[in-house]
Short mmCIF file of C-alpha atoms in Angstrom, two decimals:
data_model
loop_
_atom_site.label_atom_id
_atom_site.label_comp_id
_atom_site.label_asym_id
_atom_site.label_seq_id
_atom_site.Cartn_x
_atom_site.Cartn_y
_atom_site.Cartn_z
CA UNK A 109 -21.99 16.06 -0.29
CA UNK A 110 -19.47 14.63 -2.99
CA UNK A 111 -15.98 13.90 -1.70
CA UNK A 112 -14.63 12.83 -5.14
CA UNK A 113 -15.68 15.69 -7.34
CA UNK A 114 -12.12 16.88 -8.10
CA UNK A 115 -9.88 13.72 -8.86
CA UNK A 116 -6.46 13.55 -10.22
CA UNK A 117 -5.65 12.86 -13.83
CA UNK A 118 -5.75 8.95 -14.54
CA UNK A 119 -8.30 8.50 -11.79
CA UNK A 120 -11.02 7.33 -14.04
CA UNK A 121 -8.95 5.13 -16.26
CA UNK A 122 -7.66 3.34 -13.01
CA UNK A 123 -11.40 2.89 -11.89
CA UNK A 124 -11.96 1.28 -15.34
CA UNK A 125 -8.94 -1.11 -14.62
CA UNK A 126 -10.38 -1.76 -10.92
CA UNK A 127 -13.53 -2.82 -12.48
CA UNK A 128 -11.91 -5.63 -14.31
CA UNK A 129 -10.36 -6.99 -11.21
CA UNK A 130 -12.18 -9.92 -9.58
CA UNK A 131 -13.97 -8.76 -6.38
CA UNK A 132 -12.08 -11.19 -4.05
CA UNK A 133 -8.86 -9.68 -5.01
CA UNK A 134 -10.18 -6.10 -4.61
CA UNK A 135 -11.47 -7.10 -1.15
CA UNK A 136 -7.99 -8.43 -0.21
CA UNK A 137 -6.35 -5.28 -1.52
CA UNK A 138 -8.48 -3.03 0.61
CA UNK A 139 -7.94 -5.14 3.57
CA UNK A 140 -4.17 -4.91 3.36
CA UNK A 141 -4.29 -1.17 2.46
CA UNK A 142 -1.09 0.62 2.28
CA UNK A 143 0.91 -2.67 2.39
CA UNK A 144 -0.48 -3.68 -0.85
CA UNK A 145 2.22 -4.28 -3.50
CA UNK A 146 2.02 -5.00 -7.39
CA UNK A 147 4.31 -8.06 -7.28
CA UNK A 148 1.99 -9.75 -4.92
CA UNK A 149 -0.98 -9.78 -7.41
CA UNK A 150 0.71 -10.44 -10.72
CA UNK A 151 0.87 -14.32 -9.96
CA UNK A 152 -2.59 -14.26 -8.54
CA UNK A 153 -4.18 -13.01 -11.74
CA UNK A 154 -2.42 -15.63 -13.57
CA UNK A 155 -3.66 -18.35 -11.22
CA UNK A 156 -7.36 -17.09 -11.51
CA UNK A 157 -7.08 -16.95 -15.15
CA UNK A 158 -8.23 -13.21 -15.48
CA UNK A 159 -9.31 -12.25 -18.96
CA UNK A 160 -6.40 -11.30 -21.02
CA UNK A 161 -8.34 -8.29 -22.41
CA UNK A 162 -7.14 -6.66 -19.19
CA UNK A 163 -3.38 -6.45 -19.70
CA UNK A 164 -1.77 -7.47 -16.47
CA UNK A 165 0.91 -4.89 -16.60
CA UNK A 166 2.63 -3.40 -13.47
CA UNK A 167 1.62 0.13 -14.30
CA UNK A 168 -2.21 -0.63 -14.55
CA UNK A 169 -2.01 -2.61 -11.35
CA UNK A 170 0.01 0.11 -9.56
CA UNK A 171 -2.70 2.65 -10.78
CA UNK A 172 -5.53 0.35 -9.26
CA UNK A 173 -3.63 0.21 -5.84
CA UNK A 174 -3.00 4.10 -5.95
CA UNK A 175 -6.80 4.82 -6.74
CA UNK A 176 -7.82 2.62 -3.83
CA UNK A 177 -5.45 4.34 -1.49
CA UNK A 178 -6.51 7.75 -2.95
CA UNK A 179 -10.25 6.96 -2.26
CA UNK A 180 -9.58 5.91 1.28
CA UNK A 181 -7.28 8.77 2.03
CA UNK A 182 -9.87 11.50 0.66
CA UNK A 183 -12.53 9.65 2.69
CA UNK A 184 -10.50 9.68 5.90
CA UNK A 185 -9.26 13.35 5.40
CA UNK A 186 -12.90 14.54 4.84
CA UNK A 187 -14.15 12.28 7.85
CA UNK A 188 -16.86 11.23 5.40
CA UNK A 189 -19.28 8.63 6.67
CA UNK A 190 -19.40 5.32 4.72
CA UNK A 191 -22.75 6.25 3.23
CA UNK A 192 -21.22 9.50 1.81
CA UNK A 193 -18.37 7.53 0.27
CA UNK A 194 -20.58 4.98 -1.34
CA UNK A 195 -22.89 7.87 -2.78
CA UNK A 196 -19.80 9.55 -4.18
CA UNK A 197 -18.30 6.50 -5.77
CA UNK A 198 -21.74 6.00 -7.47
CA UNK A 199 -22.15 9.56 -8.61
CA UNK A 200 -18.59 10.45 -9.58
CA UNK A 201 -17.12 7.35 -10.77
CA UNK A 202 -18.00 4.51 -13.37
CA UNK A 203 -17.16 1.83 -10.59
CA UNK A 204 -19.25 -1.30 -10.69
CA UNK A 205 -21.91 -1.77 -7.91
CA UNK A 206 -20.11 -4.92 -6.48
CA UNK A 207 -16.84 -3.04 -6.24
CA UNK A 208 -18.55 -0.12 -4.58
CA UNK A 209 -20.02 -2.57 -2.10
CA UNK A 210 -16.69 -4.03 -1.37
CA UNK A 211 -15.08 -0.61 -0.76
CA UNK A 212 -18.04 0.31 1.41
CA UNK A 213 -17.78 -2.74 3.54
CA UNK A 214 -14.12 -2.12 4.21
CA UNK A 215 -14.34 1.58 4.91
CA UNK A 216 -17.38 0.98 7.10
CA UNK A 217 -15.56 -1.52 9.24
CA UNK A 218 -12.43 0.78 9.36
CA UNK A 219 -14.65 3.79 10.18
CA UNK A 220 -16.40 2.11 12.92
CA UNK A 221 -13.35 0.72 14.46
CA UNK A 222 -11.55 4.19 14.28
CA UNK A 223 -14.47 6.80 14.62
CA UNK A 224 -13.00 8.02 17.97
CA UNK A 225 -9.54 8.52 16.36
CA UNK A 226 -11.04 10.43 13.26
CA UNK A 227 -12.56 12.92 15.67
CA UNK A 228 -9.37 13.43 17.60
CA UNK A 229 -6.99 15.64 15.49
CA UNK A 230 -4.11 14.88 17.72
CA UNK A 231 -4.25 11.06 16.90
CA UNK A 232 -0.98 10.22 15.42
CA UNK A 233 -2.36 7.88 12.79
CA UNK A 234 -4.38 10.59 11.25
CA UNK A 235 -1.91 13.52 11.53
CA UNK A 236 -0.84 12.81 8.02
CA UNK A 237 -2.77 11.77 5.08
CA UNK A 238 -1.02 8.59 4.98
CA UNK A 239 -1.99 5.40 6.90
CA UNK A 240 1.35 3.84 6.47
CA UNK A 241 3.39 3.21 9.75
CA UNK A 242 6.27 5.32 10.38
CA UNK A 243 9.79 4.07 11.03
CA UNK A 244 10.77 5.15 14.68
CA UNK A 245 14.21 3.45 14.82
CA UNK A 246 16.61 1.27 12.79
CA UNK A 247 18.92 -1.21 14.18
CA UNK A 248 21.41 -3.33 12.23
CA UNK A 249 23.61 -6.24 12.85
CA UNK A 250 26.51 -7.92 10.71
CA UNK A 251 27.05 -11.64 11.00
CA UNK A 252 29.39 -14.04 9.30
CA UNK A 253 28.16 -17.64 8.62
CA UNK A 254 30.37 -20.17 10.66
CA UNK A 255 28.48 -23.45 9.85
CA UNK A 256 25.40 -23.64 7.96
CA UNK A 257 23.90 -25.64 5.11
CA UNK A 258 22.48 -22.56 3.68
CA UNK A 259 25.70 -20.69 3.41
CA UNK A 260 27.61 -21.35 0.07
CA UNK A 261 30.76 -19.70 1.47
CA UNK A 262 31.40 -19.92 5.24
CA UNK A 263 32.80 -16.49 5.32
CA UNK A 264 29.97 -14.92 3.60
CA UNK A 265 28.50 -11.89 5.51
CA UNK A 266 24.67 -11.16 6.35
CA UNK A 267 23.39 -8.04 7.28
CA UNK A 268 20.29 -8.02 9.41
CA UNK A 269 18.15 -4.83 9.56
CA UNK A 270 15.26 -4.33 12.09
CA UNK A 271 12.96 -1.51 11.47
CA UNK A 272 10.75 -0.56 14.67
CA UNK A 273 7.41 1.17 13.62
CA UNK A 274 5.02 3.43 15.36
CA UNK A 275 2.42 0.94 15.45
CA UNK A 276 4.51 -1.10 18.00
CA UNK A 277 5.46 -3.64 15.35
CA UNK A 278 8.83 -4.32 13.83
CA UNK A 279 9.97 -5.59 10.41
CA UNK A 280 13.25 -7.43 9.91
CA UNK A 281 15.06 -8.08 6.92
CA UNK A 282 18.22 -10.24 6.22
CA UNK A 283 20.46 -9.17 3.36
CA UNK A 284 23.78 -10.38 1.87
CA UNK A 285 26.48 -7.96 1.79
CA UNK A 286 25.90 -7.47 -1.89
CA UNK A 287 22.19 -6.81 -1.49
CA UNK A 288 22.89 -4.51 1.23
CA UNK A 289 25.38 -2.43 -0.96
CA UNK A 290 22.76 -2.31 -3.57
CA UNK A 291 19.96 -1.10 -1.14
CA UNK A 292 22.62 1.39 0.19
CA UNK A 293 23.15 2.89 -3.32
CA UNK A 294 19.54 3.08 -3.86
CA UNK A 295 19.09 5.06 -0.79
CA UNK A 296 21.87 7.33 -1.78
CA UNK A 297 20.27 7.86 -5.19
CA UNK A 298 17.03 8.77 -3.46
CA UNK A 299 18.71 11.07 -1.01
CA UNK A 300 20.29 13.02 -3.89
CA UNK A 301 17.04 13.31 -5.69
CA UNK A 302 15.33 14.74 -2.50
CA UNK A 303 18.20 17.25 -2.07
CA UNK A 304 17.39 18.47 -5.55
CA UNK A 305 13.70 19.14 -4.53
CA UNK A 306 14.55 21.09 -1.40
#
């Protein structure tokens, strides 16, 4: 049974780019999963002295991250055993053997730790295809610096946002008022785009 016989456009070119990435970085990427960002890896490539024939451009790196997420999502959605995933990668892609072994090891660990959840259709982590945590609550606070070495202007405001996630964790951001206004305008732009799609 092959789970990767119908792949989206750009899949195979992303796999070609993936083959050029050092195994230790791919291993780190798959361990991070959905929280993997392009910006985190551009500097790592420079530090490792990755061959410049592989242009370290953000689009190629984003495609690699997307292909890794796609492979894991397809495997999770089809509830594929780790051996099935490895066979599909060998048969349907040009992925190198060391890269297949890295993906197999990460998926095998995840599959074994979550096999009960994979069989339970009501499990919230697998209701959607995404493995990203969902925001359950947002709280915010506006503060003004009174006395601090870090404040250039003692009356400069800071906005603290706290995102509570469905995995019982929280993410906190501290922004200047200007950064918050910029974030707000980006959210407004996203909302207007979403409204055109509905």
